[in-house]
Tab-separated table of C-alpha atoms in Angstrom:
chain	number	residue	atom	x	y	z
A	1	GLU	CA	96.445	75.108	111.932
A	2	ILE	CA	94.340	77.619	110.015
A	3	VAL	CA	95.934	78.559	106.701
A	4	MET	CA	95.371	82.124	105.508
A	5	THR	CA	95.612	82.621	101.741
A	6	GLN	CA	95.814	86.091	100.218
A	7	SER	CA	95.240	87.030	96.610
A	8	PRO	CA	96.637	88.348	94.460
A	9	ALA	CA	100.296	88.232	95.489
A	10	THR	CA	100.903	91.505	93.654
A	11	LEU	CA	98.330	94.074	92.635
A	12	PRO	CA	99.286	96.880	90.232
A	13	VAL	CA	96.951	99.840	90.669
A	14	SER	CA	97.074	103.473	89.572
A	15	PRO	CA	96.827	106.287	92.141
A	16	GLY	CA	93.231	107.358	92.607
A	17	GLU	CA	91.890	103.944	91.648
A	18	ARG	CA	90.213	101.415	93.896
A	19	ALA	CA	92.074	98.371	95.197
A	20	THR	CA	90.462	95.166	96.414
A	21	LEU	CA	92.540	92.618	98.332
A	22	SER	CA	91.286	89.171	99.315
A	23	CYS	CA	92.005	86.822	102.188
A	24	ARG	CA	90.630	83.328	102.635
A	25	ALA	CA	90.843	81.169	105.764
A	26	SER	CA	91.005	77.375	105.556
A	27	GLN	CA	88.346	77.192	108.274
A	28	THR	CA	86.131	79.738	109.922
A	29	VAL	CA	87.740	82.498	111.968
A	30	ASN	CA	84.379	84.181	112.571
A	31	SER	CA	85.132	87.925	112.493
A	32	ASN	CA	88.482	87.583	114.261
A	33	LEU	CA	90.452	88.925	111.338
A	34	ALA	CA	92.835	91.865	111.151
A	35	TRP	CA	94.575	93.646	108.302
A	36	TYR	CA	98.030	95.197	108.608
A	37	GLN	CA	99.989	97.506	106.344
A	38	GLN	CA	103.760	97.276	106.169
A	39	LYS	CA	106.095	99.662	104.388
A	40	PRO	CA	109.757	98.886	103.697
A	41	GLY	CA	111.899	99.084	106.825
A	42	GLN	CA	108.902	99.630	109.087
A	43	ALA	CA	106.900	97.558	111.522
A	44	PRO	CA	103.397	96.499	110.534
A	45	ARG	CA	100.574	98.906	111.335
A	46	LEU	CA	97.086	97.784	112.280
A	47	LEU	CA	94.453	98.970	109.799
A	48	ILE	CA	91.344	96.880	110.434
A	49	TYR	CA	90.234	94.520	113.194
A	50	GLY	CA	87.088	92.522	113.780
A	51	ALA	CA	87.058	92.154	109.971
A	52	SER	CA	85.526	95.599	109.460
A	53	THR	CA	86.457	98.059	112.235
A	54	ARG	CA	89.045	100.673	111.386
A	55	ALA	CA	91.812	101.106	113.924
A	56	THR	CA	92.450	104.490	115.498
A	57	GLY	CA	93.655	107.078	113.003
A	58	ILE	CA	93.076	104.977	109.897
A	59	PRO	CA	91.546	106.963	107.019
A	60	ALA	CA	88.024	106.190	105.882
A	61	ARG	CA	89.252	105.116	102.435
A	62	PHE	CA	90.254	101.814	104.086
A	63	SER	CA	87.398	99.392	104.655
A	64	GLY	CA	87.148	95.731	105.525
A	65	SER	CA	84.379	93.225	105.026
A	66	GLY	CA	83.618	89.538	105.338
A	67	SER	CA	83.219	86.888	108.008
A	68	GLY	CA	83.805	83.188	108.377
A	69	THR	CA	86.351	82.296	105.719
A	70	GLU	CA	86.220	85.078	103.114
A	71	PHE	CA	87.469	88.598	103.726
A	72	THR	CA	88.180	91.703	101.685
A	73	LEU	CA	90.201	94.857	102.250
A	74	THR	CA	89.190	97.743	99.996
A	75	ILE	CA	91.082	100.973	99.516
A	76	SER	CA	88.665	103.306	97.781
A	77	SER	CA	91.027	105.823	96.179
A	78	LEU	CA	94.693	104.983	96.375
A	79	GLN	CA	97.083	107.608	97.660
A	80	SER	CA	100.835	107.457	97.100
A	81	GLU	CA	101.400	106.478	100.740
A	82	ASP	CA	99.168	103.404	100.373
A	83	PHE	CA	101.600	101.474	98.188
A	84	ALA	CA	102.868	98.840	100.606
A	85	VAL	CA	102.423	95.192	101.555
A	86	TYR	CA	99.182	94.168	103.251
A	87	TYR	CA	98.736	91.144	105.501
A	88	CYS	CA	95.647	89.496	106.892
A	89	HIS	CA	95.897	87.792	110.274
A	90	HIS	CA	93.474	85.673	112.250
A	91	TYR	CA	93.237	85.709	116.038
A	92	ASN	CA	90.332	83.326	116.419
A	93	ASN	CA	90.069	81.137	119.532
A	94	TRP	CA	93.233	79.046	119.652
A	95	PRO	CA	96.723	79.606	118.263
A	96	PRO	CA	98.645	79.476	116.035
A	97	TYR	CA	97.424	82.901	114.949
A	98	THR	CA	98.592	82.701	111.394
A	99	PHE	CA	99.196	85.421	108.818
A	100	GLY	CA	98.508	85.424	105.115
A	101	GLN	CA	101.525	85.582	102.838
A	102	GLY	CA	100.842	89.202	101.929
A	103	THR	CA	99.673	91.238	98.949
A	104	LYS	CA	102.043	93.817	97.531
A	105	LEU	CA	100.231	96.871	96.229
A	106	GLU	CA	102.368	98.475	93.542
A	107	ILE	CA	102.051	101.510	91.336
A	108	LYS	CA	100.734	100.711	87.870
B	1	GLU	CA	101.758	106.775	124.055
B	2	VAL	CA	102.403	103.050	123.641
B	3	GLN	CA	106.069	102.229	123.120
B	4	LEU	CA	107.648	98.836	122.563
B	5	VAL	CA	111.416	98.595	122.242
B	6	GLU	CA	113.021	95.281	121.372
B	7	SER	CA	116.655	94.428	122.044
B	8	GLY	CA	118.983	91.446	122.217
B	9	GLY	CA	119.264	90.588	118.540
B	10	ASP	CA	122.706	89.513	117.418
B	11	PHE	CA	124.775	87.443	115.002
B	12	VAL	CA	125.045	83.893	116.357
B	13	GLN	CA	126.243	80.519	115.143
B	14	PRO	CA	123.870	77.604	114.549
B	15	GLY	CA	123.097	75.850	117.806
B	16	GLY	CA	123.561	79.038	119.808
B	17	SER	CA	121.151	80.867	122.097
B	18	LEU	CA	119.845	84.383	122.550
B	19	ARG	CA	117.476	86.175	124.881
B	20	LEU	CA	115.368	88.893	123.293
B	21	SER	CA	113.735	91.603	125.389
B	22	CYS	CA	110.876	93.974	124.754
B	23	ALA	CA	110.537	96.990	127.041
B	24	ALA	CA	106.986	98.318	127.164
B	25	SER	CA	105.601	101.657	128.270
B	26	GLY	CA	102.505	103.779	127.882
B	27	PHE	CA	99.966	101.159	128.963
B	28	THR	CA	99.193	98.810	131.864
B	29	PHE	CA	101.532	96.028	130.829
B	30	SER	CA	100.133	93.258	133.022
B	31	SER	CA	96.650	93.750	131.594
B	32	HIS	CA	97.612	92.792	128.066
B	33	ALA	CA	98.703	89.626	126.338
B	34	MET	CA	101.858	90.053	124.283
B	35	SER	CA	103.151	88.328	121.174
B	36	TRP	CA	106.314	87.755	119.180
B	37	VAL	CA	106.154	87.805	115.392
B	38	ARG	CA	109.137	87.366	113.091
B	39	GLN	CA	109.958	88.228	109.516
B	40	ALA	CA	112.739	86.539	107.583
B	41	PRO	CA	114.600	88.764	105.103
B	42	GLY	CA	112.328	89.566	102.161
B	43	LYS	CA	109.568	87.300	103.475
B	44	GLY	CA	106.193	87.650	105.148
B	45	LEU	CA	105.140	87.775	108.777
B	46	GLU	CA	105.233	84.614	110.895
B	47	TRP	CA	103.476	84.418	114.257
B	48	VAL	CA	105.905	82.891	116.778
B	49	SER	CA	104.504	83.027	120.300
B	50	ALA	CA	101.981	84.651	122.604
B	51	LEU	CA	101.740	85.024	126.368
B	52	SER	CA	98.793	86.001	128.518
B	53	GLY	CA	98.900	89.110	130.679
B	54	ILE	CA	99.697	87.319	133.924
B	55	GLY	CA	102.050	84.949	132.163
B	56	ASN	CA	100.308	81.673	132.871
B	57	ASP	CA	99.283	80.793	129.311
B	58	ALA	CA	101.971	80.552	126.649
B	59	TYR	CA	101.533	79.498	123.039
B	60	TYR	CA	104.038	78.694	120.299
B	61	ALA	CA	104.227	78.042	116.587
B	62	ASP	CA	105.124	74.447	115.770
B	63	SER	CA	108.327	75.674	114.099
B	64	VAL	CA	109.719	76.937	117.425
B	65	LYS	CA	108.043	74.699	120.000
B	66	GLY	CA	110.572	73.159	122.351
B	67	ARG	CA	113.297	75.666	121.397
B	68	PHE	CA	111.721	79.032	122.241
B	69	THR	CA	110.376	80.127	125.622
B	70	VAL	CA	108.330	83.269	126.148
B	71	SER	CA	108.139	84.942	129.553
B	72	ARG	CA	107.448	88.316	131.104
B	73	ASP	CA	108.364	90.384	134.150
B	74	ASN	CA	105.338	92.513	134.886
B	75	SER	CA	107.205	94.399	137.622
B	76	LYS	CA	109.616	95.644	134.934
B	77	ASN	CA	107.135	95.912	132.035
B	78	THR	CA	109.306	93.613	129.961
B	79	LEU	CA	108.608	90.684	127.662
B	80	PHE	CA	111.273	88.103	126.880
B	81	LEU	CA	111.904	85.443	124.279
B	82	GLN	CA	114.568	82.846	125.047
B	83	ILE	CA	115.645	81.201	121.810
B	84	ASN	CA	117.804	78.071	121.907
B	85	SER	CA	119.233	75.643	119.358
B	86	LEU	CA	119.208	78.381	116.741
B	87	ARG	CA	118.973	77.400	113.086
B	88	ALA	CA	119.670	79.338	109.905
B	89	GLU	CA	115.923	79.506	109.277
B	90	ASP	CA	115.466	81.455	112.523
B	91	THR	CA	117.224	84.419	110.892
B	92	ALA	CA	114.665	87.206	110.996
B	93	ILE	CA	113.569	90.478	112.482
B	94	TYR	CA	111.716	89.682	115.703
B	95	TYR	CA	108.875	92.032	116.586
B	96	CYS	CA	107.049	92.195	119.884
B	97	ALA	CA	103.445	93.285	119.770
B	98	LYS	CA	100.883	94.354	122.339
B	99	SER	CA	97.479	92.734	122.239
B	100	ALA	CA	94.152	94.475	122.533
B	101	PRO	CA	92.247	93.866	125.794
B	102	GLY	CA	90.819	90.354	126.080
B	103	SER	CA	92.283	89.270	122.775
B	104	PHE	CA	95.440	88.148	121.017
B	105	ARG	CA	94.907	90.751	118.309
B	106	SER	CA	98.089	92.792	118.016
B	107	ASP	CA	97.383	96.512	117.965
B	108	TYR	CA	100.851	98.015	118.512
B	109	TRP	CA	104.216	96.761	117.343
B	110	GLY	CA	107.814	97.558	118.176
B	111	GLN	CA	110.425	98.255	115.518
B	112	GLY	CA	112.014	94.833	115.861
B	113	THR	CA	115.410	93.346	116.600
B	114	LEU	CA	117.463	91.389	114.065
B	115	VAL	CA	118.640	87.860	114.733
B	116	THR	CA	121.136	86.428	112.255
B	117	VAL	CA	122.115	82.775	112.463
B	118	SER	CA	125.113	81.814	110.377
B	119	SER	CA	128.391	79.960	110.621
């Protein structure tokens, strides 16, 4: 099983600042990596797939990078609606298609 | 518009069974793999199971293998999850998710159905 490790667990950031979230895979997942945003009481929403492609309707302030085992989600200028929990998820080759434990983005 | 509506969640005793359903609309259901993902109260997301579009390839997390069975009725655009021998640790919101074409990447999610296992 591929273990996905996200860091940090909690990230305090001020609105308007840049946020950088990390995700590491225990073995290569190539570029088969997605990022999801989840707000309280809501289902997850797809932000990024293929490590760096924004999903439909996702603002340009969200960007993803990386391949292999190291990935980054960057939010260039945080808006109030961006404070949420973010999960990385691999869908490489064979299951289980594991998730990271999440990074909670909170207002500083 | 893609819509996924889960149902079947309930309060059950340990050892009990439930059948969850996910009604899909807004896309060609049989052309897409589907997945179940769960989230225990206050915890993160856990991938549970996935099923290919025609239903011939099913995959499970080790934590549910042998107890959960995923299936689909493509004539009714519905995904199912039969869950047996329920344990307290199965308490969670169960989400169904549609996969992108040719992939198990989940691009749309339902709002989930709550399963509570307690005596």
